[in-house]
């Protein structure tokens, strides 16, 4: 991303344009796992949609694999916050949806779909419809769908935000396993600082809107990462430093004064 800027046009005739992203520049290296954190409304989802070519940029340049993004492209797999599965398609058919859209031959990708579904423990559910799956299972199907066409870049917008803490941790570790096996480049948007530290090689902190890159943290925790690492001093220190950049650490919670109640 080079000096990327986004101005949303006014929504009504008397409305004002919204400067969502002021100036964002960063690189993601092939095979790297990078997280983006920042205050709500700073433009993270906007950035992701522009990267996927789903939304035009207002200035600057975004390149994927050396080519400028000019519209939707198949170099990318996307996982949104909600699974967005088609309820009238079986699990297997949902995973194969991008293949149908790209007009590729299904038989060529059947094996890959099977492999992905096995990897996330959902092969037994291949003929079921999304409504019989839990939220975590649906999100795993969405992950397989994002990977079916073997994109070099996987981008995820708070993919586990709606899941309970337990399932979320499980999904994080599963994602790391998958990433280690496939060596995809991953750009991961999250509200959870702990999640960002646990998963990433680098964490990019965005400023409040209109956003710029506030800081970039290189996370030098050993791999493979384990859930247990969250209790280490090094982990806590990264989390604290990132928290300070986002400004959360500056909020002081006053102790309740018993005498006055
Ligand atoms: N279609 C739109 N038209 C006008 N303004 C928009 C539009 N979509 C988003 N915005 C504004 O752009 C800014 C960035 O929005 P965006 O959804 O990218 O933020 P975000 O960082 O993903 O927030 P969150 O963390 O809450 O998901 C916000 O101020 C939002 O109000
Ligand atoms: Mg968002």
Tab-separated table of C-alpha atoms and ligand atoms in Angstrom:
chain	number	residue	atom	x	y	z
A	1	UNK	CA	0.000	0.000	0.000
A	2	UNK	CA	1.446	3.349	-1.034
A	3	UNK	CA	-0.082	6.552	0.331
A	4	UNK	CA	-3.546	5.035	0.190
A	5	UNK	CA	-6.352	7.482	0.820
A	6	UNK	CA	-10.133	7.063	0.906
A	7	UNK	CA	-12.786	9.718	0.768
A	8	UNK	CA	-16.388	8.524	0.841
A	9	UNK	CA	-18.675	10.792	-1.217
A	10	UNK	CA	-21.454	12.642	0.607
A	11	UNK	CA	-24.476	10.445	1.253
A	12	UNK	CA	-26.961	13.214	0.587
A	13	UNK	CA	-26.942	16.435	-1.412
A	14	UNK	CA	-26.187	18.546	1.640
A	15	UNK	CA	-23.905	15.958	3.280
A	16	UNK	CA	-20.151	16.227	3.619
A	17	UNK	CA	-17.623	13.824	2.123
A	18	UNK	CA	-16.009	11.545	4.742
A	19	UNK	CA	-12.223	11.348	4.828
A	20	UNK	CA	-11.907	7.801	6.170
A	21	UNK	CA	-8.242	7.065	5.400
A	22	UNK	CA	-5.729	9.905	5.189
A	23	UNK	CA	-2.466	8.270	4.132
A	24	UNK	CA	-1.527	4.639	4.660
A	25	UNK	CA	1.702	3.057	3.513
A	26	UNK	CA	2.947	-0.423	4.425
A	27	UNK	CA	4.181	-3.635	2.866
A	28	UNK	CA	3.289	-7.209	3.652
A	29	UNK	CA	5.954	-9.721	2.691
A	30	UNK	CA	5.002	-13.003	1.023
A	31	UNK	CA	4.211	-15.630	3.653
A	32	UNK	CA	3.949	-13.087	6.439
A	33	UNK	CA	1.136	-12.935	9.004
A	34	UNK	CA	0.249	-9.303	9.649
A	35	UNK	CA	-2.530	-7.989	11.873
A	36	UNK	CA	-4.148	-4.584	11.733
A	37	UNK	CA	-5.583	-3.064	14.882
A	38	UNK	CA	-7.019	0.393	15.474
A	39	UNK	CA	-9.948	2.243	16.984
A	40	UNK	CA	-13.455	1.528	15.721
A	41	UNK	CA	-14.234	3.511	12.575
A	42	UNK	CA	-10.606	4.182	11.645
A	43	UNK	CA	-11.008	2.512	8.254
A	44	UNK	CA	-9.832	-1.097	8.655
A	45	UNK	CA	-12.728	-2.666	6.752
A	46	UNK	CA	-12.476	0.078	4.149
A	47	UNK	CA	-8.811	-0.789	3.625
A	48	UNK	CA	-9.629	-4.467	3.226
A	49	UNK	CA	-12.402	-3.827	0.708
A	50	UNK	CA	-10.052	-1.658	-1.346
A	51	UNK	CA	-7.363	-4.356	-1.208
A	52	UNK	CA	-9.904	-6.869	-2.525
A	53	UNK	CA	-10.870	-4.464	-5.307
A	54	UNK	CA	-14.439	-4.233	-4.018
A	55	UNK	CA	-14.172	-0.493	-3.396
A	56	UNK	CA	-12.236	2.117	-5.410
A	57	UNK	CA	-9.363	3.971	-3.738
A	58	UNK	CA	-9.329	7.779	-3.763
A	59	UNK	CA	-5.570	8.158	-3.938
A	60	UNK	CA	-2.308	6.239	-3.734
A	61	UNK	CA	-1.798	2.687	-4.924
A	62	UNK	CA	-2.414	-0.859	-3.761
A	63	UNK	CA	-0.474	-3.696	-5.380
A	64	UNK	CA	-0.952	-7.435	-4.926
A	65	UNK	CA	1.821	-9.683	-6.251
A	66	UNK	CA	3.274	-6.657	-8.003
A	67	UNK	CA	0.102	-5.709	-9.890
A	68	UNK	CA	-2.038	-2.683	-9.039
A	69	UNK	CA	-5.532	-3.574	-7.870
A	70	UNK	CA	-8.101	-2.227	-10.358
A	71	UNK	CA	-11.133	-4.297	-9.410
A	72	UNK	CA	-12.116	-7.661	-7.914
A	73	UNK	CA	-9.377	-10.241	-8.426
A	74	UNK	CA	-8.839	-13.899	-7.630
A	75	UNK	CA	-5.434	-13.515	-5.930
A	76	UNK	CA	-7.273	-12.997	-2.681
A	77	UNK	CA	-9.481	-14.990	-0.321
A	78	UNK	CA	-11.696	-13.082	2.090
A	79	UNK	CA	-13.278	-14.044	5.387
A	80	UNK	CA	-15.746	-11.506	6.760
A	81	UNK	CA	-16.931	-11.071	10.323
A	82	UNK	CA	-20.061	-13.144	9.708
A	83	UNK	CA	-19.779	-16.378	7.703
A	84	UNK	CA	-22.136	-15.204	4.888
A	85	UNK	CA	-22.833	-18.764	3.719
A	86	UNK	CA	-25.632	-19.477	1.246
A	87	UNK	CA	-28.275	-21.366	3.196
A	88	UNK	CA	-29.562	-23.296	0.172
A	89	UNK	CA	-26.122	-24.726	-0.607
A	90	UNK	CA	-24.585	-27.642	1.269
A	91	UNK	CA	-21.292	-27.179	3.130
A	92	UNK	CA	-19.355	-28.651	0.191
A	93	UNK	CA	-21.219	-26.477	-2.324
A	94	UNK	CA	-20.555	-23.380	-0.229
A	95	UNK	CA	-16.844	-24.163	-0.232
A	96	UNK	CA	-16.969	-24.617	-4.019
A	97	UNK	CA	-18.857	-21.338	-4.612
A	98	UNK	CA	-15.771	-19.363	-5.786
A	99	UNK	CA	-15.046	-22.120	-8.309
A	100	UNK	CA	-18.541	-21.743	-9.758
A	101	UNK	CA	-18.155	-17.959	-9.822
A	102	UNK	CA	-14.748	-18.180	-11.496
A	103	UNK	CA	-16.250	-20.708	-13.946
A	104	UNK	CA	-13.571	-23.254	-13.215
A	105	UNK	CA	-14.185	-26.968	-13.348
A	106	UNK	CA	-15.615	-28.381	-10.125
A	107	UNK	CA	-14.026	-31.790	-10.559
A	108	UNK	CA	-10.612	-30.147	-10.530
A	109	UNK	CA	-11.251	-28.665	-7.078
A	110	UNK	CA	-13.284	-31.443	-5.418
A	111	UNK	CA	-10.183	-33.006	-3.929
A	112	UNK	CA	-8.947	-29.701	-2.586
A	113	UNK	CA	-12.340	-28.995	-1.013
A	114	UNK	CA	-12.196	-32.379	0.660
A	115	UNK	CA	-8.693	-31.735	1.950
A	116	UNK	CA	-9.657	-28.337	3.377
A	117	UNK	CA	-12.820	-29.641	5.028
A	118	UNK	CA	-10.850	-32.473	6.610
A	119	UNK	CA	-8.254	-30.016	7.828
A	120	UNK	CA	-10.866	-28.015	9.750
A	121	UNK	CA	-12.686	-31.141	10.940
A	122	UNK	CA	-15.848	-30.699	8.864
A	123	UNK	CA	-15.685	-33.478	6.303
A	124	UNK	CA	-18.504	-35.365	8.030
A	125	UNK	CA	-20.720	-32.298	7.569
A	126	UNK	CA	-20.068	-31.822	3.840
A	127	UNK	CA	-23.646	-32.656	2.819
A	128	UNK	CA	-25.306	-30.656	5.593
A	129	UNK	CA	-26.768	-27.194	5.225
A	130	UNK	CA	-25.294	-24.203	7.108
A	131	UNK	CA	-28.278	-23.922	9.494
A	132	UNK	CA	-27.285	-27.124	11.303
A	133	UNK	CA	-23.771	-25.817	12.018
A	134	UNK	CA	-22.627	-23.751	14.993
A	135	UNK	CA	-21.190	-20.251	14.447
A	136	UNK	CA	-17.637	-21.543	14.767
A	137	UNK	CA	-18.268	-24.349	12.285
A	138	UNK	CA	-19.827	-21.916	9.796
A	139	UNK	CA	-16.826	-19.659	10.085
A	140	UNK	CA	-14.571	-22.648	9.355
A	141	UNK	CA	-16.591	-23.323	6.202
A	142	UNK	CA	-16.102	-19.651	5.252
A	143	UNK	CA	-12.364	-20.124	5.777
A	144	UNK	CA	-12.330	-23.151	3.436
A	145	UNK	CA	-14.324	-21.159	0.872
A	146	UNK	CA	-11.753	-18.352	1.052
A	147	UNK	CA	-8.934	-20.829	0.395
A	148	UNK	CA	-10.499	-23.121	-2.220
A	149	UNK	CA	-9.092	-21.310	-5.255
A	150	UNK	CA	-5.636	-21.249	-3.629
A	151	UNK	CA	-5.200	-17.467	-3.400
A	152	UNK	CA	-1.777	-16.226	-2.372
A	153	UNK	CA	-3.306	-13.697	0.008
A	154	UNK	CA	-5.849	-14.401	2.726
A	155	UNK	CA	-7.523	-11.384	4.301
A	156	UNK	CA	-9.771	-11.664	7.314
A	157	UNK	CA	-11.955	-8.948	8.827
A	158	UNK	CA	-12.543	-9.804	12.486
A	159	UNK	CA	-13.389	-13.348	11.468
A	160	UNK	CA	-13.800	-14.689	14.995
A	161	UNK	CA	-15.379	-11.607	16.564
A	162	UNK	CA	-18.787	-13.206	17.008
A	163	UNK	CA	-17.470	-16.385	18.635
A	164	UNK	CA	-17.138	-17.165	22.327
A	165	UNK	CA	-13.655	-16.856	23.838
A	166	UNK	CA	-13.113	-20.602	23.937
A	167	UNK	CA	-14.026	-21.296	20.300
A	168	UNK	CA	-12.127	-18.202	19.293
A	169	UNK	CA	-8.898	-19.467	20.834
A	170	UNK	CA	-9.403	-22.823	19.155
A	171	UNK	CA	-9.991	-21.134	15.785
A	172	UNK	CA	-6.878	-19.000	16.228
A	173	UNK	CA	-4.698	-22.033	16.740
A	174	UNK	CA	-6.355	-23.807	13.822
A	175	UNK	CA	-5.681	-20.805	11.629
A	176	UNK	CA	-2.021	-20.856	12.652
A	177	UNK	CA	-1.798	-24.537	11.793
A	178	UNK	CA	-3.281	-23.883	8.383
A	179	UNK	CA	-1.018	-20.915	7.811
A	180	UNK	CA	2.064	-22.964	8.767
A	181	UNK	CA	1.045	-25.711	6.320
A	182	UNK	CA	0.101	-23.506	3.387
A	183	UNK	CA	2.332	-20.515	3.939
A	184	UNK	CA	-0.250	-18.033	2.773
A	185	UNK	CA	0.258	-14.339	3.236
A	186	UNK	CA	-2.311	-13.299	5.829
A	187	UNK	CA	-3.705	-9.866	6.597
A	188	UNK	CA	-5.822	-10.121	9.707
A	189	UNK	CA	-8.057	-7.403	11.132
A	190	UNK	CA	-8.988	-7.748	14.773
A	191	UNK	CA	-10.200	-5.798	17.784
A	192	UNK	CA	-8.356	-8.170	20.088
A	193	UNK	CA	-4.812	-7.100	20.879
A	194	UNK	CA	-4.077	-10.506	22.413
A	195	UNK	CA	-5.227	-12.216	19.218
A	196	UNK	CA	-3.028	-9.922	17.127
A	197	UNK	CA	0.059	-10.619	19.254
A	198	UNK	CA	-0.569	-14.360	19.402
A	199	UNK	CA	-0.937	-14.788	15.650
A	200	UNK	CA	1.269	-12.224	13.974
A	201	UNK	CA	4.758	-11.585	12.722
A	202	UNK	CA	3.907	-7.893	12.785
A	203	UNK	CA	1.064	-5.804	14.190
A	204	UNK	CA	0.160	-2.559	12.438
A	205	UNK	CA	-1.588	0.013	14.617
A	206	UNK	CA	-3.765	2.572	12.826
A	207	UNK	CA	-4.579	6.009	14.248
A	208	UNK	CA	-8.174	7.225	14.721
A	209	UNK	CA	-9.954	8.405	11.549
A	210	UNK	CA	-8.739	9.822	9.208
A	211	UNK	CA	-6.221	7.053	9.644
A	212	UNK	CA	-2.491	6.875	9.131
A	213	UNK	CA	-0.134	4.125	10.295
A	214	UNK	CA	0.549	4.973	13.937
A	215	UNK	CA	3.126	2.283	14.654
A	216	UNK	CA	4.295	-1.155	13.599
A	217	UNK	CA	5.300	-3.829	16.125
A	218	UNK	CA	7.517	-6.783	15.188
A	219	UNK	CA	6.419	-9.717	17.337
A	220	UNK	CA	9.452	-11.835	18.057
A	221	UNK	CA	7.781	-14.649	19.952
A	222	UNK	CA	8.957	-18.117	18.884
A	223	UNK	CA	6.898	-20.298	16.544
A	224	UNK	CA	4.896	-22.458	16.679
A	225	UNK	CA	2.805	-20.248	18.932
A	226	UNK	CA	0.730	-21.821	21.690
A	227	UNK	CA	-2.187	-20.495	23.725
A	228	UNK	CA	0.049	-20.759	26.777
A	229	UNK	CA	2.357	-18.030	25.488
A	230	UNK	CA	-0.285	-15.464	26.372
A	231	UNK	CA	0.817	-15.695	29.987
A	232	UNK	CA	4.478	-14.922	29.311
A	233	UNK	CA	6.030	-11.585	30.261
A	234	UNK	CA	7.158	-10.941	26.684
A	235	UNK	CA	3.598	-11.412	25.411
A	236	UNK	CA	2.134	-9.123	28.061
A	237	UNK	CA	4.669	-6.458	27.266
A	238	UNK	CA	3.799	-6.464	23.553
A	239	UNK	CA	0.102	-6.287	24.396
A	240	UNK	CA	0.659	-3.420	26.819
A	241	UNK	CA	2.737	-1.416	24.373
A	242	UNK	CA	0.140	-1.846	21.622
A	243	UNK	CA	-2.641	-0.938	24.053
A	244	UNK	CA	-0.799	2.263	24.883
A	245	UNK	CA	-0.563	3.183	21.202
A	246	UNK	CA	-4.291	2.686	20.678
A	247	UNK	CA	-4.904	4.772	23.771
A	248	UNK	CA	-6.764	2.208	25.842
A	249	UNK	CA	-4.148	2.316	28.597
A	250	UNK	CA	-4.826	6.004	29.104
A	251	UNK	CA	-8.376	5.362	30.274
A	252	UNK	CA	-8.321	5.305	34.075
A	253	UNK	CA	-11.061	3.361	35.821
A	254	UNK	CA	-11.719	5.019	39.174
A	255	UNK	CA	-12.099	2.627	42.105
A	256	UNK	CA	-15.578	2.618	43.646
A	257	UNK	CA	-15.618	4.560	46.895
A	258	UNK	CA	-17.439	2.322	49.397
A	259	UNK	CA	-17.932	5.114	51.917
A	260	UNK	CA	-20.115	7.191	49.591
A	261	UNK	CA	-22.496	4.366	48.612
B	1	LIG	N1	-20.310	3.765	2.539
B	1	LIG	C1	-19.849	4.708	3.369
B	1	LIG	N2	-20.158	6.017	3.180
B	1	LIG	C2	-19.690	6.973	4.004
B	1	LIG	N3	-18.861	6.735	5.040
B	1	LIG	C3	-18.518	5.457	5.278
B	1	LIG	C4	-18.992	4.375	4.466
B	1	LIG	N4	-18.481	3.223	4.950
B	1	LIG	C5	-17.715	3.577	6.010
B	1	LIG	N5	-17.735	4.902	6.202
B	1	LIG	C6	-17.013	5.653	7.248
B	1	LIG	O1	-15.626	5.424	7.074
B	1	LIG	C7	-15.001	5.259	8.333
B	1	LIG	C8	-14.254	3.929	8.352
B	1	LIG	O2	-15.194	2.859	8.336
B	1	LIG	P1	-14.737	1.341	8.456
B	1	LIG	O3	-15.943	0.490	8.443
B	1	LIG	O4	-13.698	1.077	7.442
B	1	LIG	O5	-14.056	1.348	9.910
B	1	LIG	P2	-13.454	0.121	10.763
B	1	LIG	O6	-12.087	0.523	11.190
B	1	LIG	O7	-13.602	-1.144	10.017
B	1	LIG	O8	-14.416	0.120	12.051
B	1	LIG	P3	-14.805	-1.115	13.008
B	1	LIG	O9	-13.567	-1.387	13.816
B	1	LIG	O10	-15.905	-0.564	13.863
B	1	LIG	O11	-15.220	-2.269	12.147
B	1	LIG	C9	-16.087	5.377	9.376
B	1	LIG	O12	-16.040	6.658	9.921
B	1	LIG	C10	-17.359	5.155	8.616
B	1	LIG	O13	-18.396	5.907	9.166
B	2	LIG	MG1	-14.671	-2.939	10.335
